[in-house]
Short mmCIF file of C-alpha atoms in Angstrom, two decimals:
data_model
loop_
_atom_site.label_atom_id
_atom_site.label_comp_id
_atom_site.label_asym_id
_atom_site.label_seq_id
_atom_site.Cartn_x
_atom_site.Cartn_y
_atom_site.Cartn_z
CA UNK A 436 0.00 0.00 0.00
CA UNK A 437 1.25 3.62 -0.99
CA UNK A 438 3.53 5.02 1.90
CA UNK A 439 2.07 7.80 3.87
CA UNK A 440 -1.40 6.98 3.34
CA UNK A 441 -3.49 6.46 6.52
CA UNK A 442 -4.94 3.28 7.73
CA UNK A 443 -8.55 4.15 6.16
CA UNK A 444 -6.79 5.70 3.03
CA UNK A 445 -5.21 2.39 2.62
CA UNK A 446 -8.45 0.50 3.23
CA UNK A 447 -10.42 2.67 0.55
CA UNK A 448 -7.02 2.13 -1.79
CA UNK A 449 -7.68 -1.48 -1.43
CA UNK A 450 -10.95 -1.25 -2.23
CA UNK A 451 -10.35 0.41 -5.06
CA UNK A 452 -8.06 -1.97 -6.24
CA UNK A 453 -10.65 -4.68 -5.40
CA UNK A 454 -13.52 -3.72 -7.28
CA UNK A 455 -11.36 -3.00 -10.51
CA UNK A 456 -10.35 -6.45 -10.26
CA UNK A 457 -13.51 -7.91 -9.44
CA UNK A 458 -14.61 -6.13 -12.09
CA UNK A 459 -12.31 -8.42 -15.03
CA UNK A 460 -13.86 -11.41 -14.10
CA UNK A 461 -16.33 -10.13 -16.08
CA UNK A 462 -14.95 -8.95 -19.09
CA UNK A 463 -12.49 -11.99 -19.58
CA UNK A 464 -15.27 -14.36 -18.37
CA UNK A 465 -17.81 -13.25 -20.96
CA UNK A 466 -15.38 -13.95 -23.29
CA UNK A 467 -14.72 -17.74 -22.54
CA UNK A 468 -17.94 -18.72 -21.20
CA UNK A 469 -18.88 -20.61 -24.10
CA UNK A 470 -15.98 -22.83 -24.19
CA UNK A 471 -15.01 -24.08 -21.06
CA UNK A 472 -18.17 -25.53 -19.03
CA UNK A 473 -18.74 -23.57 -15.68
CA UNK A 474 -18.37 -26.33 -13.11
CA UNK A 475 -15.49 -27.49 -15.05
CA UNK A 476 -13.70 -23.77 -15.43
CA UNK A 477 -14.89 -22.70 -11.87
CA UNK A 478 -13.19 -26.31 -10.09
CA UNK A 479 -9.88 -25.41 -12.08
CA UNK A 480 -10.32 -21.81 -10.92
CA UNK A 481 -10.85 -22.97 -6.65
CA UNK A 482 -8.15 -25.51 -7.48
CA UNK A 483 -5.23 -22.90 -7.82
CA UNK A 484 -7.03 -19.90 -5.63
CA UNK A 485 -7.01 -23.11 -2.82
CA UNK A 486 -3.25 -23.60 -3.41
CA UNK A 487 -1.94 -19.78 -3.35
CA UNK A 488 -4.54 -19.33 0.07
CA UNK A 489 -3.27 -22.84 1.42
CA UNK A 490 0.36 -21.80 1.12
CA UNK A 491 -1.06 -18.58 2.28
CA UNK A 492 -2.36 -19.81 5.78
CA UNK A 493 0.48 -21.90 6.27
CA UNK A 494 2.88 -18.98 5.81
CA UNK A 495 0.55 -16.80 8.24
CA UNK A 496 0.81 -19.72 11.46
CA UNK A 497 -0.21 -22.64 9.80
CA UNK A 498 -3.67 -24.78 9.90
CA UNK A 499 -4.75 -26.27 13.01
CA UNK A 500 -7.09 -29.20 13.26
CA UNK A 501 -9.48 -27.46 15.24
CA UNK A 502 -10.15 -25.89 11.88
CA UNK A 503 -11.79 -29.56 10.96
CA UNK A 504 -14.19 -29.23 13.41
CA UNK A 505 -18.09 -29.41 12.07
CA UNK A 506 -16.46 -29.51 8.21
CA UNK A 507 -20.25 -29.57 7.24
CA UNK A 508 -19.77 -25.44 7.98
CA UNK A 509 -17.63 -25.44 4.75
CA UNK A 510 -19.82 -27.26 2.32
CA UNK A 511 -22.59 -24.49 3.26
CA UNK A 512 -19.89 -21.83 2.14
CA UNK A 513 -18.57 -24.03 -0.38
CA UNK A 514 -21.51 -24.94 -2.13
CA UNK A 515 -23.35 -21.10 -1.85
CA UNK A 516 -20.16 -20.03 -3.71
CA UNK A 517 -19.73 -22.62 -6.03
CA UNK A 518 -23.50 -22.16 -7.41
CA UNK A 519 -22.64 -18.55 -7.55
CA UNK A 520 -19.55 -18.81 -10.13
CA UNK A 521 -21.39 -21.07 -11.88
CA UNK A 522 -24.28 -19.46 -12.36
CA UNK A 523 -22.08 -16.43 -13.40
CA UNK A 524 -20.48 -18.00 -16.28
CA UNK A 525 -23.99 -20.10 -16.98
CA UNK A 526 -25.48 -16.01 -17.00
CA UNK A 527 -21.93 -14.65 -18.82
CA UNK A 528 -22.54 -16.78 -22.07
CA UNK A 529 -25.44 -14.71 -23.22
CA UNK A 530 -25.70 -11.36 -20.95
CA UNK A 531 -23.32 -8.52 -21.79
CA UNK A 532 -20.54 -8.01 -18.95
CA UNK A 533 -21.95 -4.79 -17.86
CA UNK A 534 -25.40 -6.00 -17.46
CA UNK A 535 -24.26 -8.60 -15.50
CA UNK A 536 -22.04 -6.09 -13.66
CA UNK A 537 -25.60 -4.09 -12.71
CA UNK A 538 -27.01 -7.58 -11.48
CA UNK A 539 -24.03 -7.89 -8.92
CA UNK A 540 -25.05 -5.02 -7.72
CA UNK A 541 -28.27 -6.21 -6.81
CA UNK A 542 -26.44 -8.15 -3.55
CA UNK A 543 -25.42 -5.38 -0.78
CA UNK A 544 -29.38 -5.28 -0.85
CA UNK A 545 -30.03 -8.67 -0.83
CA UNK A 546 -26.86 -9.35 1.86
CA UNK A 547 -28.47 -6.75 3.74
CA UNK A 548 -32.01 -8.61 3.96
CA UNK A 549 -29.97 -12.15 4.54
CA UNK A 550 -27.70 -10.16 7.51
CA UNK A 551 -31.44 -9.42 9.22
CA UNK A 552 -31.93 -12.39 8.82
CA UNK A 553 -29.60 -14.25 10.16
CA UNK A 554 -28.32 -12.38 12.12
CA UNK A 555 -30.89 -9.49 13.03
CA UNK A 556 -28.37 -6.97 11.72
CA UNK A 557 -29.91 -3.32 11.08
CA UNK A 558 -30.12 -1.38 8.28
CA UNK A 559 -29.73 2.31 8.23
CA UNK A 560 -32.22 4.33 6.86
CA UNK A 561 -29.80 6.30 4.87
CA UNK A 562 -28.33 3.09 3.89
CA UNK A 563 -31.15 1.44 3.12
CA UNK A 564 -31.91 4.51 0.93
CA UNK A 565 -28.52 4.00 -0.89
CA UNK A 566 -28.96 0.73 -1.34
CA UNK A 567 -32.48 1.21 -3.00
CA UNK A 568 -30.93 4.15 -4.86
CA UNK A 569 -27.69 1.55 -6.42
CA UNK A 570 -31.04 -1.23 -7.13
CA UNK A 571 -32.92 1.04 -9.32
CA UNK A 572 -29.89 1.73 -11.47
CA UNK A 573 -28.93 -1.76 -11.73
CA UNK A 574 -32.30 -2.58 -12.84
CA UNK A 575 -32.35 0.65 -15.55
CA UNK A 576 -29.30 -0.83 -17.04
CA UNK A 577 -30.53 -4.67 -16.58
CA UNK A 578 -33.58 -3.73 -19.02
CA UNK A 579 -31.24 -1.78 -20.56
CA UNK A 580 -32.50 1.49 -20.22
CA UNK A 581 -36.04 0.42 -22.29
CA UNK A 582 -38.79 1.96 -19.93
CA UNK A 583 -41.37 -0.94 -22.18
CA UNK A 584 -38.85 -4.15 -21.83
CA UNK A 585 -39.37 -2.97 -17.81
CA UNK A 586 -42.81 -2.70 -17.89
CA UNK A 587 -43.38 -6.31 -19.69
CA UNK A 588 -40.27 -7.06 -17.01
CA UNK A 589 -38.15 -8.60 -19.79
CA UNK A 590 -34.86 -9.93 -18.35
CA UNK A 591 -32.58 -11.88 -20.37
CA UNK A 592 -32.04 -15.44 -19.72
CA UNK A 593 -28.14 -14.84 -18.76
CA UNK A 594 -29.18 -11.75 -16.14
CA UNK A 595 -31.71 -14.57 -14.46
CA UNK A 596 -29.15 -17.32 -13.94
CA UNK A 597 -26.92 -14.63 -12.65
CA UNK A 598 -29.72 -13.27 -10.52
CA UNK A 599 -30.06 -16.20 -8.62
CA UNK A 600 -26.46 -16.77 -8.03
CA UNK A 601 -26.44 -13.62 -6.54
CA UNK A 602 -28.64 -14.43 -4.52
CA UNK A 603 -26.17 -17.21 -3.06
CA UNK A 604 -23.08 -14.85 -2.70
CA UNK A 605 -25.65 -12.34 -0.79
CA UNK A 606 -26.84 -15.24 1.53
CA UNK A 607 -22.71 -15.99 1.52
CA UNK A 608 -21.72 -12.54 3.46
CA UNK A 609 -23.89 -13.58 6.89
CA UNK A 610 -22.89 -16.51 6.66
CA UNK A 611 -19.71 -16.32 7.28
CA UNK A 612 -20.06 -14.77 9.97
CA UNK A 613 -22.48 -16.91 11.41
CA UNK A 614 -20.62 -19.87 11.23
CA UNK A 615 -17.16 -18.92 11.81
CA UNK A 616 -15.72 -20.14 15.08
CA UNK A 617 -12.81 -18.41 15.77
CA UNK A 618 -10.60 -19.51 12.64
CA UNK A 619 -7.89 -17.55 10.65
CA UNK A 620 -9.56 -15.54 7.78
CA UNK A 621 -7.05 -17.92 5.60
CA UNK A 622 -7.90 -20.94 7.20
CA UNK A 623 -11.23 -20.07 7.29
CA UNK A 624 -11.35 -19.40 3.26
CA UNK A 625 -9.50 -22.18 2.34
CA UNK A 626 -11.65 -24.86 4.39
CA UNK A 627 -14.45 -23.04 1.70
CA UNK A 628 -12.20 -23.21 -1.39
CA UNK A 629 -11.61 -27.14 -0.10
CA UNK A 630 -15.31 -27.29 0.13
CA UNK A 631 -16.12 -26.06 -3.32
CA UNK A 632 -13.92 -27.39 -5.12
CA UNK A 633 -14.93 -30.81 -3.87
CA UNK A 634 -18.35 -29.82 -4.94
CA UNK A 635 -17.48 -28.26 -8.46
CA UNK A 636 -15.60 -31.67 -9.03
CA UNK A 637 -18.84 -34.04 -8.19
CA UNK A 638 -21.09 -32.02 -10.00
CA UNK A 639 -18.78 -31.45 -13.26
CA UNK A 640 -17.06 -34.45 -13.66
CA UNK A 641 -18.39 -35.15 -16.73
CA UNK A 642 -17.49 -31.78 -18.27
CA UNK A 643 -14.15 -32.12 -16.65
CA UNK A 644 -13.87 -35.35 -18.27
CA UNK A 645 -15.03 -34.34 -21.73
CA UNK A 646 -12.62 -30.95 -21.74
CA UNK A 647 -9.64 -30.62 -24.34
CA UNK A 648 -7.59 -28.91 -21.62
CA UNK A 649 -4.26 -29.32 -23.74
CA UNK A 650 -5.83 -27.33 -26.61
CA UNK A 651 -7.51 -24.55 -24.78
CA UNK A 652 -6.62 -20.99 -26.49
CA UNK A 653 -4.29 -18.91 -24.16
CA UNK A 654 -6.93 -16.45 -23.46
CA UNK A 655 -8.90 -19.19 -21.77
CA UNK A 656 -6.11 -20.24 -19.74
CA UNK A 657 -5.01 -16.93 -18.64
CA UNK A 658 -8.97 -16.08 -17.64
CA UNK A 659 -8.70 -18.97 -15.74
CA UNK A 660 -5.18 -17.78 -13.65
CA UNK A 661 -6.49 -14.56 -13.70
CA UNK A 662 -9.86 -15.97 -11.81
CA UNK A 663 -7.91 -18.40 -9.39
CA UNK A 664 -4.88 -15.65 -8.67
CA UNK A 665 -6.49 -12.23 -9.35
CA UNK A 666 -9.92 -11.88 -9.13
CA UNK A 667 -10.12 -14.85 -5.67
CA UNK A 668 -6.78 -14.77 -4.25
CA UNK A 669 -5.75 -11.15 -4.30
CA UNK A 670 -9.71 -9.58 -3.99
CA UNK A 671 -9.90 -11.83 -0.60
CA UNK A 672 -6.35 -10.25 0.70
CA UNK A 673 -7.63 -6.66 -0.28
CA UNK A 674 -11.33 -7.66 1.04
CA UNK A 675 -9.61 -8.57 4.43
CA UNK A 676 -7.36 -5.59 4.82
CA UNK A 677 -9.66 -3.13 3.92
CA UNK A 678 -12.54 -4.57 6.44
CA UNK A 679 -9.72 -4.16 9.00
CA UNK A 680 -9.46 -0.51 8.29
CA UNK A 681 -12.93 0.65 7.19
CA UNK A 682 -16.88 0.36 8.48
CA UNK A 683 -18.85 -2.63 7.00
CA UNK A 684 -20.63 -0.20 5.15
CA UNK A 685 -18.15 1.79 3.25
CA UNK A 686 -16.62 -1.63 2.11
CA UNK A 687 -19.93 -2.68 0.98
CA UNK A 688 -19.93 0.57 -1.07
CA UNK A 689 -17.77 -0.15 -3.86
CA UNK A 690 -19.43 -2.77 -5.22
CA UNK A 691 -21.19 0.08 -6.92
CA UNK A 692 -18.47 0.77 -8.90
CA UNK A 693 -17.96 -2.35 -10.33
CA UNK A 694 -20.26 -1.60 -13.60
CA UNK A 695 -17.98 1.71 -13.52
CA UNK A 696 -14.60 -0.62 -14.26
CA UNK A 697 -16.50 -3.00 -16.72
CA UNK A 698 -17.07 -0.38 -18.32
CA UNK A 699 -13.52 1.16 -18.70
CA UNK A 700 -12.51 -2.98 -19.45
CA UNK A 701 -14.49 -2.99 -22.14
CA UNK A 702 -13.26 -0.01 -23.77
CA UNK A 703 -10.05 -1.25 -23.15
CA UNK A 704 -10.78 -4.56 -24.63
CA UNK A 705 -12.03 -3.00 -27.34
CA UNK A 706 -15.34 -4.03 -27.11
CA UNK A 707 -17.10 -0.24 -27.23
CA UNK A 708 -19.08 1.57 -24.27
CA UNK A 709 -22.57 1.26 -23.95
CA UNK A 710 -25.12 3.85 -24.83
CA UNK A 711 -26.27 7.42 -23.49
CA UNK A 712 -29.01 5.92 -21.43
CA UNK A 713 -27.29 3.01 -19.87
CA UNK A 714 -24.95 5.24 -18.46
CA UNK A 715 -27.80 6.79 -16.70
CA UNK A 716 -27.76 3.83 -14.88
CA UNK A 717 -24.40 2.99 -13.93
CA UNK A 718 -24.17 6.89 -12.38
CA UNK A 719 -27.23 6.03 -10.19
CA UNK A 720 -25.14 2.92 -8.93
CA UNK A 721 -21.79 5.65 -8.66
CA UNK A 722 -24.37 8.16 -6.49
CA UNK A 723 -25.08 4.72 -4.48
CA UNK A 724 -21.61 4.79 -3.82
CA UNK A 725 -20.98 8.14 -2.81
CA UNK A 726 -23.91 8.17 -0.28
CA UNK A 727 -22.39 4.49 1.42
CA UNK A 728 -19.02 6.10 1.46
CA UNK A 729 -20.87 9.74 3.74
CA UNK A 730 -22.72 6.76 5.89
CA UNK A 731 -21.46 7.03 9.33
CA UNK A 732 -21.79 3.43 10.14
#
């Protein structure tokens, strides 16, 4: 982190760097989703993101075996995430990377209604009203800015698998806290990235079977490190630090801004910005962000 900087300045640096990262998955995903399966490319993916945050935890004091205890904690975490990826790259080989990128915005609200939940955590009202305020402009670009395709509520089939795997990675967030018992945020992950990947390997076998692995194109394979290393590994260092530094809420914030880097990755991937009136939508989600970032909480 850039000398200098103060603890919260660093936190809102790494969040930074988190979202824009986040943010690639989909942009390189939507352009490999149709030729790797997503159980198949999602168990290679927790396969290497397990190894770096194994080596990880063993590097930070090692993994006891009280970390074993109730393993049925990690399939919970393990599955919720694993339908989650999935269902991204199921949602990624039709849906545009942006709309999807609106979609994932859909979960601090969502997290927010699991956290009560769960948990009987409480809402702010001017939270609540951000969080309504980043919804409506992730739906205005879901439709894609068509007031009639809203109306007739006419998603795409790709924003509805994603939907729903939101819906796992905001049920995800609570959870985490709810089961944890004590355990290293390494340790804890990597019990999860066990978990999954056990999971990802039952249910795609067969794809992992039928795969041509040796004659994937480059770009596939370096989506898939970028996945495992960048956009698992590294987000869940930054996601740490940063909750170390700043309120729940302000972390929450940015992923508002997500829609804001797909954006700027598909310009640079030369794949063209969308148009006037999407953009409408993707500054509601940036005012969203703003108004999380004044929230005292």
């Amino acid at each position: 982190m850039a000398a200098g900087m103060t603890g919260a300045g660093k936190g809102h640096l790494a969040m930074l760097t988190f979202s824009a990262l986040v943010a690639g998955s989909f942009s390189l995903g939507g352009m490999v989703a149709n030729e790797v399966a997503p159980a198949a490319l999602n168990a290679v993916r927790f396969l290497i993101a397990g190894g770096v945050i194994g080596i990880a935890a063993m590097a930070t004091g090692g993994i006891p075996a009280s970390t074993w205890r109730a393993p049925w904690r990690y399939l919970v975490l393990g599955g919720l995430f694993a339908i989650y990826f999935v269902l991204m790259f199921e949602g990624l080989k039709t849906a545009h990377p942006v709309s999807t990128a609106a979609v994932f915005t859909l979960t601090p609200l969502m997290s927010a209604g699991f956290g009560w939940v769960l948990l009987r955590q409480i809402t702010t009202k001017w939270m609540f009203l951000a969080l309504g305020m980043g919804a409506i402009g992730a739906l205005w670009v879901i439709f894609r800015a068509d007031w009639a395709a809203f109306r007739r509520f006419e998603v795409g089939q790709g924003e509805i698998y994603y939907f729903w795997g939101c819906v796992a990675h905001a049920a995800y967030t609570p959870m985490v806290r709810k089961l944890n018992r004590g355990e290293r945020p390494f340790v804890f992950t990597f019990g999860m990235l066990l978990a999954g990947l056990l999971i990802l390997t039952l249910w795609g076998w067969q794809d992992l079977r039928a795969t041509d692995w040796a004659n994937l194109r480059p770009l596939v394979w370096g989506t898939i490190v970028y996945l495992a290393v960048f956009a698992s590994a590294a987000t869940f260092v930054l996601l740490q630090f940063a909750a170390l530094e700043l309120p729940s809420s302000k972390v929450m914030a940015y992923t508002y801004l997500v829609p804001t880097w797909v954006i700027c990755w598909e310009i640079g991937l030369g794949h063209g910005a969308p148009t006037g009136l999407v953009l409408v939508g993707i500054a509601l989600t940036a005012v969203a962000l703003v108004m999380l970032l004044r929230d005292e909480g």
